[in-house]
Each structure stands twice: as C-alpha cells, then as structure tokens.
Short mmCIF file of C-alpha atoms in Angstrom, two decimals:
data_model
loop_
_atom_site.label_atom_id
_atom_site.label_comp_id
_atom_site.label_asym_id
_atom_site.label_seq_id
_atom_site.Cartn_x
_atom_site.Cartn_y
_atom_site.Cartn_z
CA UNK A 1 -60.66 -44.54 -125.49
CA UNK A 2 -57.57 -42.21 -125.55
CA UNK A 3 -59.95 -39.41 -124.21
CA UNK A 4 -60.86 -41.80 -121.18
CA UNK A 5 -57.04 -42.63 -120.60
CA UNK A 6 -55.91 -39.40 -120.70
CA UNK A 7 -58.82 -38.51 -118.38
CA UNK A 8 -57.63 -41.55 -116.05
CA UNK A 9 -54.02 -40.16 -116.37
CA UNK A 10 -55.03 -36.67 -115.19
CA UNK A 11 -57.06 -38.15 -112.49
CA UNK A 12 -54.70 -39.88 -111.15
CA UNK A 13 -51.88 -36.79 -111.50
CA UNK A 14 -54.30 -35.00 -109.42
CA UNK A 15 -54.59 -37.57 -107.38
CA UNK A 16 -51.19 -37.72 -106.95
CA UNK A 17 -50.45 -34.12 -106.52
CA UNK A 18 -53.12 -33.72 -103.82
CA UNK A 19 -51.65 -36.50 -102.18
CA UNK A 20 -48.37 -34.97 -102.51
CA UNK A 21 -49.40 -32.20 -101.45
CA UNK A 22 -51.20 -32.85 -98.43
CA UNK A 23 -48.14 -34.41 -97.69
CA UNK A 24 -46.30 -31.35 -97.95
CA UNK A 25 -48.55 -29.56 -95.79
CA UNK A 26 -48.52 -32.30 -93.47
CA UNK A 27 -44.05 -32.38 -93.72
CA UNK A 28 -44.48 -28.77 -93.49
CA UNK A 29 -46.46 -28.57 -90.34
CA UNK A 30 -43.75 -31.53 -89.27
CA UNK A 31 -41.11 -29.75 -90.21
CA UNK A 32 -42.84 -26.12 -88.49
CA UNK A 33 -43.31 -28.04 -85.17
CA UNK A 34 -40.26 -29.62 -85.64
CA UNK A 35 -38.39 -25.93 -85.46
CA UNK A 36 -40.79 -24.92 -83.04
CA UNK A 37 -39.30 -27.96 -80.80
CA UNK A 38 -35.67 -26.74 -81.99
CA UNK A 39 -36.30 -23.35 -80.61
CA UNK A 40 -37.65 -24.68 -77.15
CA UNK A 41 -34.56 -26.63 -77.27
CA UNK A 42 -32.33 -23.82 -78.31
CA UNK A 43 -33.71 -21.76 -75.68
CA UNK A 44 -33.68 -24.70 -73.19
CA UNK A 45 -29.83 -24.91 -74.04
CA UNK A 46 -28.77 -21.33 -74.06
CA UNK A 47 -30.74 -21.32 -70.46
CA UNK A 48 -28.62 -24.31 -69.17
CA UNK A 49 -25.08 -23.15 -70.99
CA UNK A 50 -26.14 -19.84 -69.15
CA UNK A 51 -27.02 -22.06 -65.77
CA UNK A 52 -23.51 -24.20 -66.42
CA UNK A 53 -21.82 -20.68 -67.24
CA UNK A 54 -23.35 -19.34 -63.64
CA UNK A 55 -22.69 -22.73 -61.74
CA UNK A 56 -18.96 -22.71 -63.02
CA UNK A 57 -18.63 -19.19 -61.38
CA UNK A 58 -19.98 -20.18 -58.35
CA UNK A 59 -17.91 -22.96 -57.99
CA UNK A 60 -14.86 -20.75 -58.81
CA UNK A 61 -16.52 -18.96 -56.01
CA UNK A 62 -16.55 -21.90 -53.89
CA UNK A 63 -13.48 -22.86 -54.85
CA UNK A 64 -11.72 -19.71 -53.38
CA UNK A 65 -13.75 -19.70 -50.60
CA UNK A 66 -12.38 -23.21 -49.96
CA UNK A 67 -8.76 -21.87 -50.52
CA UNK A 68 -9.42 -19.27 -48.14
CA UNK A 69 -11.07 -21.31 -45.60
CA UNK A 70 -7.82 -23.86 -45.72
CA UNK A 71 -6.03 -21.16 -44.94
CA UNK A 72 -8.09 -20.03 -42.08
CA UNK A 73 -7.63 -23.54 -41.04
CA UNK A 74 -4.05 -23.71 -41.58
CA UNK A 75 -4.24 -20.19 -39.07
CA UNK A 76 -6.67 -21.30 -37.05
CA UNK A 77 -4.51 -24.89 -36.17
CA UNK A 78 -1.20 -22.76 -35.69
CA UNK A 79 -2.66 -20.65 -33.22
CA UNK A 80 -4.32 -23.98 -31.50
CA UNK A 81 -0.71 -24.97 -31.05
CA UNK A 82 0.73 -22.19 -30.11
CA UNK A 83 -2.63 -22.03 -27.15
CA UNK A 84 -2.03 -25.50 -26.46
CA UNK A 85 2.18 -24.16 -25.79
CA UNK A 86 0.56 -21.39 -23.83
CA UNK A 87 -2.26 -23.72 -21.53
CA UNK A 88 0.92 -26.30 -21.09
CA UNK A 89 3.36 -23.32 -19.86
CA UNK A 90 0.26 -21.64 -18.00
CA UNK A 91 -0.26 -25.35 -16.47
CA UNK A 92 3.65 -25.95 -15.22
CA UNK A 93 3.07 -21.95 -14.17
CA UNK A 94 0.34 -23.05 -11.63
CA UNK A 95 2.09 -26.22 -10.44
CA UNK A 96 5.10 -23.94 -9.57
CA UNK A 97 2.43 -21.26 -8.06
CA UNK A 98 1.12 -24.32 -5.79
CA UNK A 99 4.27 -25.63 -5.06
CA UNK A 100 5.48 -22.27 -3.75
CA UNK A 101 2.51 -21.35 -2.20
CA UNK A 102 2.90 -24.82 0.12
CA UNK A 103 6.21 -23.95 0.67
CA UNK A 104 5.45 -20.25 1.99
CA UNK A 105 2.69 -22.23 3.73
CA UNK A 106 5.11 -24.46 5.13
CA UNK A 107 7.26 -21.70 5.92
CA UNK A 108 4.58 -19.35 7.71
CA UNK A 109 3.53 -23.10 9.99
CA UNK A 110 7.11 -23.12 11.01
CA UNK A 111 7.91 -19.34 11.85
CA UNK A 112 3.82 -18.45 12.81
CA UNK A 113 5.04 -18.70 16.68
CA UNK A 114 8.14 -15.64 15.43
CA UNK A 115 5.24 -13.79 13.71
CA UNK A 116 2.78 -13.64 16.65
CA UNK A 117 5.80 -12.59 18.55
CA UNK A 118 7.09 -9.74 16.68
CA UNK A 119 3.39 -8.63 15.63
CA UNK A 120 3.04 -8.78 19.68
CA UNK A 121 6.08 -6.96 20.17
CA UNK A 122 5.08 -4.06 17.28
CA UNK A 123 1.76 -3.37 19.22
CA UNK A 124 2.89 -2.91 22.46
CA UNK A 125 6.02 -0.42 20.97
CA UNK A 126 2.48 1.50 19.27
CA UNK A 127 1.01 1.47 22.53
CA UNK A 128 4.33 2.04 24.40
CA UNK A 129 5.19 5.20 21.80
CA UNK A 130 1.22 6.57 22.39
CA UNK A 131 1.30 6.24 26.09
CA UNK A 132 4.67 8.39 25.97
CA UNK A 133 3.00 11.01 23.93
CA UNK A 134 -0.02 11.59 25.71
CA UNK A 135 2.30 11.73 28.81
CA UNK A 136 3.87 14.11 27.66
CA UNK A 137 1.29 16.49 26.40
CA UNK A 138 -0.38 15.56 30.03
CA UNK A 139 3.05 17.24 31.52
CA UNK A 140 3.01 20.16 29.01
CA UNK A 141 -0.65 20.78 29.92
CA UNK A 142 0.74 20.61 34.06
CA UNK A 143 4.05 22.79 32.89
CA UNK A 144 1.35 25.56 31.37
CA UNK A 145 -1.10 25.85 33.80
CA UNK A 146 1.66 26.23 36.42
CA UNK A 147 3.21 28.87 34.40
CA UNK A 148 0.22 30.20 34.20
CA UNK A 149 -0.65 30.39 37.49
CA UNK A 150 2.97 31.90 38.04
CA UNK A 151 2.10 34.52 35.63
CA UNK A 152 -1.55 35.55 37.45
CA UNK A 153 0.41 35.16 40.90
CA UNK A 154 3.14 38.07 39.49
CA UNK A 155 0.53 40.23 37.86
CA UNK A 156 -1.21 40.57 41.71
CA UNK A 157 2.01 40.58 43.60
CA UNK A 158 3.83 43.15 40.76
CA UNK A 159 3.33 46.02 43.27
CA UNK A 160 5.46 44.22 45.95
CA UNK A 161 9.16 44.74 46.60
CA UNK A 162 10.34 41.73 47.67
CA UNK A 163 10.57 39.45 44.63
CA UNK A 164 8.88 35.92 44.85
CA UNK A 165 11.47 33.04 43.27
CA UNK A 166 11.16 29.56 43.74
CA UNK A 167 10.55 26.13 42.01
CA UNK A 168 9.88 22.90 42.52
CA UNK A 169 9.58 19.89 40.10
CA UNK A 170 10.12 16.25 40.02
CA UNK A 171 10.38 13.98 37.23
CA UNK A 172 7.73 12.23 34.89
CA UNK A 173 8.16 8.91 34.81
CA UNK A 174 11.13 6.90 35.53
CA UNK A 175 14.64 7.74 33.72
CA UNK A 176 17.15 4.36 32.81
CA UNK A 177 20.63 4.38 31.44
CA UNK A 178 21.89 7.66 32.15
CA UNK A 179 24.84 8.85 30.55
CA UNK A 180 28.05 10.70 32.28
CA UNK A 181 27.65 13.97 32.80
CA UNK A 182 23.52 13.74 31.18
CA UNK A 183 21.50 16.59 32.20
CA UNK A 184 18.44 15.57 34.59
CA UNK A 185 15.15 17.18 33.13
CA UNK A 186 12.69 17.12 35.94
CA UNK A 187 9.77 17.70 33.68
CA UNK A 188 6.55 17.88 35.98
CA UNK A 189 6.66 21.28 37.65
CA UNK A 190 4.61 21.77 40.98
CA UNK A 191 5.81 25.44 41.57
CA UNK A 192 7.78 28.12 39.00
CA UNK A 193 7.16 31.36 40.85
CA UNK A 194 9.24 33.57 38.53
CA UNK A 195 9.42 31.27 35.81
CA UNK A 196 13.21 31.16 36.00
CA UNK A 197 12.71 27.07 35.59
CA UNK A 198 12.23 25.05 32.51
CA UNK A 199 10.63 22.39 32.54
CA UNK A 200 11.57 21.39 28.72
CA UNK A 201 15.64 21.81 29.96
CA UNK A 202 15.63 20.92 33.36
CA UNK A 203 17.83 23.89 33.91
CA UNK A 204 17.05 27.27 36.42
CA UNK A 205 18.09 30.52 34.70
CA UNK A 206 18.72 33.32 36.79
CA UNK A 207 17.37 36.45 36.11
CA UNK A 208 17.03 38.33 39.83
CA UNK A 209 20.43 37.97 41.16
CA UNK A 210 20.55 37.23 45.03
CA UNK A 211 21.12 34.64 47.27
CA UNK A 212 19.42 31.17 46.34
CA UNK A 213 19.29 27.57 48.23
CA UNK A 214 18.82 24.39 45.67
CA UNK A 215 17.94 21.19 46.96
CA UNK A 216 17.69 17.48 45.27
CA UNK A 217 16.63 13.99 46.17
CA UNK A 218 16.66 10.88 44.23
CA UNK A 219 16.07 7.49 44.72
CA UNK A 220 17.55 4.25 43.02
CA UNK A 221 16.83 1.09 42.80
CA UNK A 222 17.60 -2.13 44.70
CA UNK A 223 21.52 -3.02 43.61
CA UNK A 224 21.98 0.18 41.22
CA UNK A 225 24.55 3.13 41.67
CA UNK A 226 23.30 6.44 41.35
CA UNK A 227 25.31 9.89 41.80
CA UNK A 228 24.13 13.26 40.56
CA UNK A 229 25.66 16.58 41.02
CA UNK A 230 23.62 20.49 41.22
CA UNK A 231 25.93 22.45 39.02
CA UNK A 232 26.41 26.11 38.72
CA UNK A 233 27.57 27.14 35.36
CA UNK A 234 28.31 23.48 35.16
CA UNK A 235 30.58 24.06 38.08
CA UNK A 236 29.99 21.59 40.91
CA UNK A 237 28.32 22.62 43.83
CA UNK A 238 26.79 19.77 45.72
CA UNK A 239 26.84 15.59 45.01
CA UNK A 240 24.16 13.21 45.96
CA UNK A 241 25.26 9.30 45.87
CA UNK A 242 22.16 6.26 46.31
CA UNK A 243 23.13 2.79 46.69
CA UNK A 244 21.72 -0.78 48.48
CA UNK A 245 22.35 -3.84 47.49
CA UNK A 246 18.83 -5.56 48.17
CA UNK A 247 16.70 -2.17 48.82
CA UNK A 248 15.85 1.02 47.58
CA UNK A 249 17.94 3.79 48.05
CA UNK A 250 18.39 7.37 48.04
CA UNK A 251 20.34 10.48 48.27
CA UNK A 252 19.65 13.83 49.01
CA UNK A 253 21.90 17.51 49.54
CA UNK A 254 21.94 21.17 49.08
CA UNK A 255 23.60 23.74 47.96
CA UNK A 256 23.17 27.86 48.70
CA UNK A 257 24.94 29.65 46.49
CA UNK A 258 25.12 33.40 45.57
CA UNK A 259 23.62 33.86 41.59
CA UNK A 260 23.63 36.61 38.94
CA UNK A 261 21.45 37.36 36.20
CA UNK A 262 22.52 34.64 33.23
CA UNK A 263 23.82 32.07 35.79
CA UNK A 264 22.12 28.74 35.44
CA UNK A 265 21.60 25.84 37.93
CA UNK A 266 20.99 22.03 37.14
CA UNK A 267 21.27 18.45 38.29
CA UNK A 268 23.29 15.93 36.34
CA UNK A 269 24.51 12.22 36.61
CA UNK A 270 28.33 11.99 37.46
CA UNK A 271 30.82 10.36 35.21
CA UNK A 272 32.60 8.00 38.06
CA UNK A 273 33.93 4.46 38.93
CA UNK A 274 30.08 4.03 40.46
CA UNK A 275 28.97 3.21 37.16
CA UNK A 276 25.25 4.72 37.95
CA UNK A 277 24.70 3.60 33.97
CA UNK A 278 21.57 1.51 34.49
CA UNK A 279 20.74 3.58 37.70
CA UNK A 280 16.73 4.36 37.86
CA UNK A 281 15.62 7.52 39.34
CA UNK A 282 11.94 6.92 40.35
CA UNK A 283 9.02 9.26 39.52
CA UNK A 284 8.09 11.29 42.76
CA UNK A 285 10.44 10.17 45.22
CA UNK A 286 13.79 12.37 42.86
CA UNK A 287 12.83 16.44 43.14
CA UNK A 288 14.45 19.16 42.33
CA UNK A 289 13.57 22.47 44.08
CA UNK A 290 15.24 25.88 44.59
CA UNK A 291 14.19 29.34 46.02
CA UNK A 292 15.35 33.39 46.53
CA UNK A 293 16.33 33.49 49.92
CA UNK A 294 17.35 37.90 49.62
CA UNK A 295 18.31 39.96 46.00
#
C-alpha cells in the first residue's frame, strides 16, 4: 500500500514536473519570441528616433529656409514699392512728355508758315552763295585764258619794238550799294595785252611808261545816282555822272594822261551830295578800257 502511494506520489511529481516543464519551455520560447519582438521593436524605435532626429533637422532646415524666404519677401515687396514709385513717376514723366510734345505740336501748327519761309529763304541763300562761286571761277577761268592768250601774243610779238598795251574789261554781274570812294573791280577781262590789268583789283599798273588814253562807261538804273571817277595815283582825272528819273541812264568820259612805271589807274564811286549809294552799274553796258598810245 505505502509502496503504491509513494509510486502514485512520484507519478504524479513527474507528472507535475513534465508539466512544469513543458511549461517552461513553452514560457521560454514565449519569453524568446517575446525578446525577439522587443528587438524588432527596439530596432523599429531607434529607426524612427533616428527618422524624428532627421525630420527635426529638416524642419530646422525648413524653418530657415522659411526665415530666409520672409526675408526675400520682405526685399522682394520693398523693391515692388519702390517700382511701383518708379512706374508712377515714369507715368506723370510721359504725361508731361505728351503734354509737351502737343504743345511743340501746337507750336510748330502755328509758326509751320515762318518755317517754310525761312527753310525757303536758307535754300535760295545756298543756291544764291553756289551760283556766286561758280561765277566766279567761270570769270577766273575767262581772266586766265585771256592772260594767257596775252602771254602767247608777247612771246610772238617779243621781237617787235613798238610795245603792245591795252585792256579792256567790264564787270561780272551787277554791283549795288557802293560805298564813297569804293574801288570798281571790273572783273571779266576781254583784252590784257601786257598784262598791266588786274582783274582781281580792278586797278592798271604801269610798267612801260608812255602816253596812255583810259576810257569808262556805266550805266544806272531808272531813278538811281551814279558818279565814278578814273583816278591816277588816286588823283582825279576824269568824272562820269548817270541819272533819269524813269529810265536807264548812263555816263561815259576819258582821260589821256602821261604814266610812269609804278603809276596805277582805276575807276571809283565818288563820295558826293548825289548819293549814288544804291546806284546799280549793269553787267556789259559799264567798261573799263585803256591803251599805249607812244612810250
């Protein structure tokens, strides 16, 4: 009896301990998978403090960035003011610009009849100031060939004894407001034999000396005075006096007079109570002419 009891009571301890021990095992592999989970959740914790560690820098980041941008903002709105000064200025600018612009418009409307005139005026002083100059190269190129034919007409008659002297020469183109005592340049030259004449001076240097006739003629114009005088040495040797009322007019004389070499001859207008100021001596129809008559 106690043998089967104690059997029975050593059963069941065994029993019990392989119960309790399967239980173990069982806790154990409870309590293995439980640290297992742990772990995963250890590591699953240290990766999101490291993901909350990273997402707080970011937003520290951000949060700069976002400081910095306000202040780009805070720039950026200035300097849209400040353009928005600038476009209003620039805009009152351009209404100014207009309104002057209509009142220069205005202005050229009213005085566009003055500016036609004087622009008129300017072009025909051009063409007024050209026409003069190629006039007068047209009488320089006259003056030079009849030098030049002077010159060939000397070098055939240079063998001959009796010297060949004499001029004649008229004027240009008309002359208008002379002055007292103004020198008469007849500028177109016909004849220089010698080439005691200038053309350039209106004035006959002697360089034969011998006895010499000069003669003038000049015409004026319907109700002006005009008197000249042929001078020798300036001296006065002859006067010529043109006036009408309603017509043209003209005067004429001549004077022989006895040279030597240096002496100079020349017409000019004479200072008198005539007033010839205004006086027009017309192209052609005034001459001027003078000759050797014997050395």
């Amino acid at each position: 009896m106690n043998s089967n009891f104690n059997f029975a009571i050593i059963a069941l301890l065994c029993t019990c301990f392989l119960g309790v021990h399967a239980e173990i095992s069982q806790t154990d592999g409870e309590v293995a998978k439980l640290w297992k989970e742990l772990n995963e959740l250890k590591a699953v914790l240290t990766e999101n403090r490291l993901d909350l560690f990273n997402t707080r820098r970011e937003l520290e980041g951000t949060k700069d960035v976002l400081a910095e941008t306000r202040v780009r903002l805070e720039i950026m709105e200035e300097k849209e003011e400040k353009s928005t000064e600038t476009l209003i200025e620039t805009r009152r600018d351009l209404f100014r610009t207009q309104r002057d612009l209509t009142e220069t418009k205005k202005l050229v409307e009213r005085n566009k009849g003055l500016f036609d005139v004087i622009h008129t005026t300017n072009n025909q002083k051009r063409l007024l100031d050209s026409t003069d100059v190629l006039h007068q190269v047209q009488v320089d190129v006259q003056n030079l060939k009849a030098n030049l034919a002077t010159v060939q007409s000397q070098v055939k008659t240079s063998n001959s004894q009796t010297p060949r002297i004499g001029f004649t020469s008229v004027i240009s183109k008309d002359v208008v407001n002379l002055g007292d005592d103004q020198i008469i340049r007849f500028d177109r030259v016909y004849t220089n034999e010698g080439s005691d004449y200038n053309g350039q001076t209106g004035i006959f240097t002697c360089e034969i000396p011998g006895l010499y006739v000069f003669y003038v003629h000049t015409l004026a114009e319907p109700g002006k005075n005009l008197e000249t005088v042929i001078s020798k040495n300036l001296q006065t040797m002859a006067v010529t006096y043109a006036y009408d009322k309603e017509a043209f007019s003209s005067g004429s004389n001549m004077a022989v007079m006895t040279l030597q070499s240096g002496d100079t001859v020349l017409v000019r207008s004479r200072g008198s109570a005539h007033a010839h100021n205004g006086s027009v001596i017309d192209f052609w129809y005034t001459s001027f002419s003078g000759f050797l008559i014997a050395p």
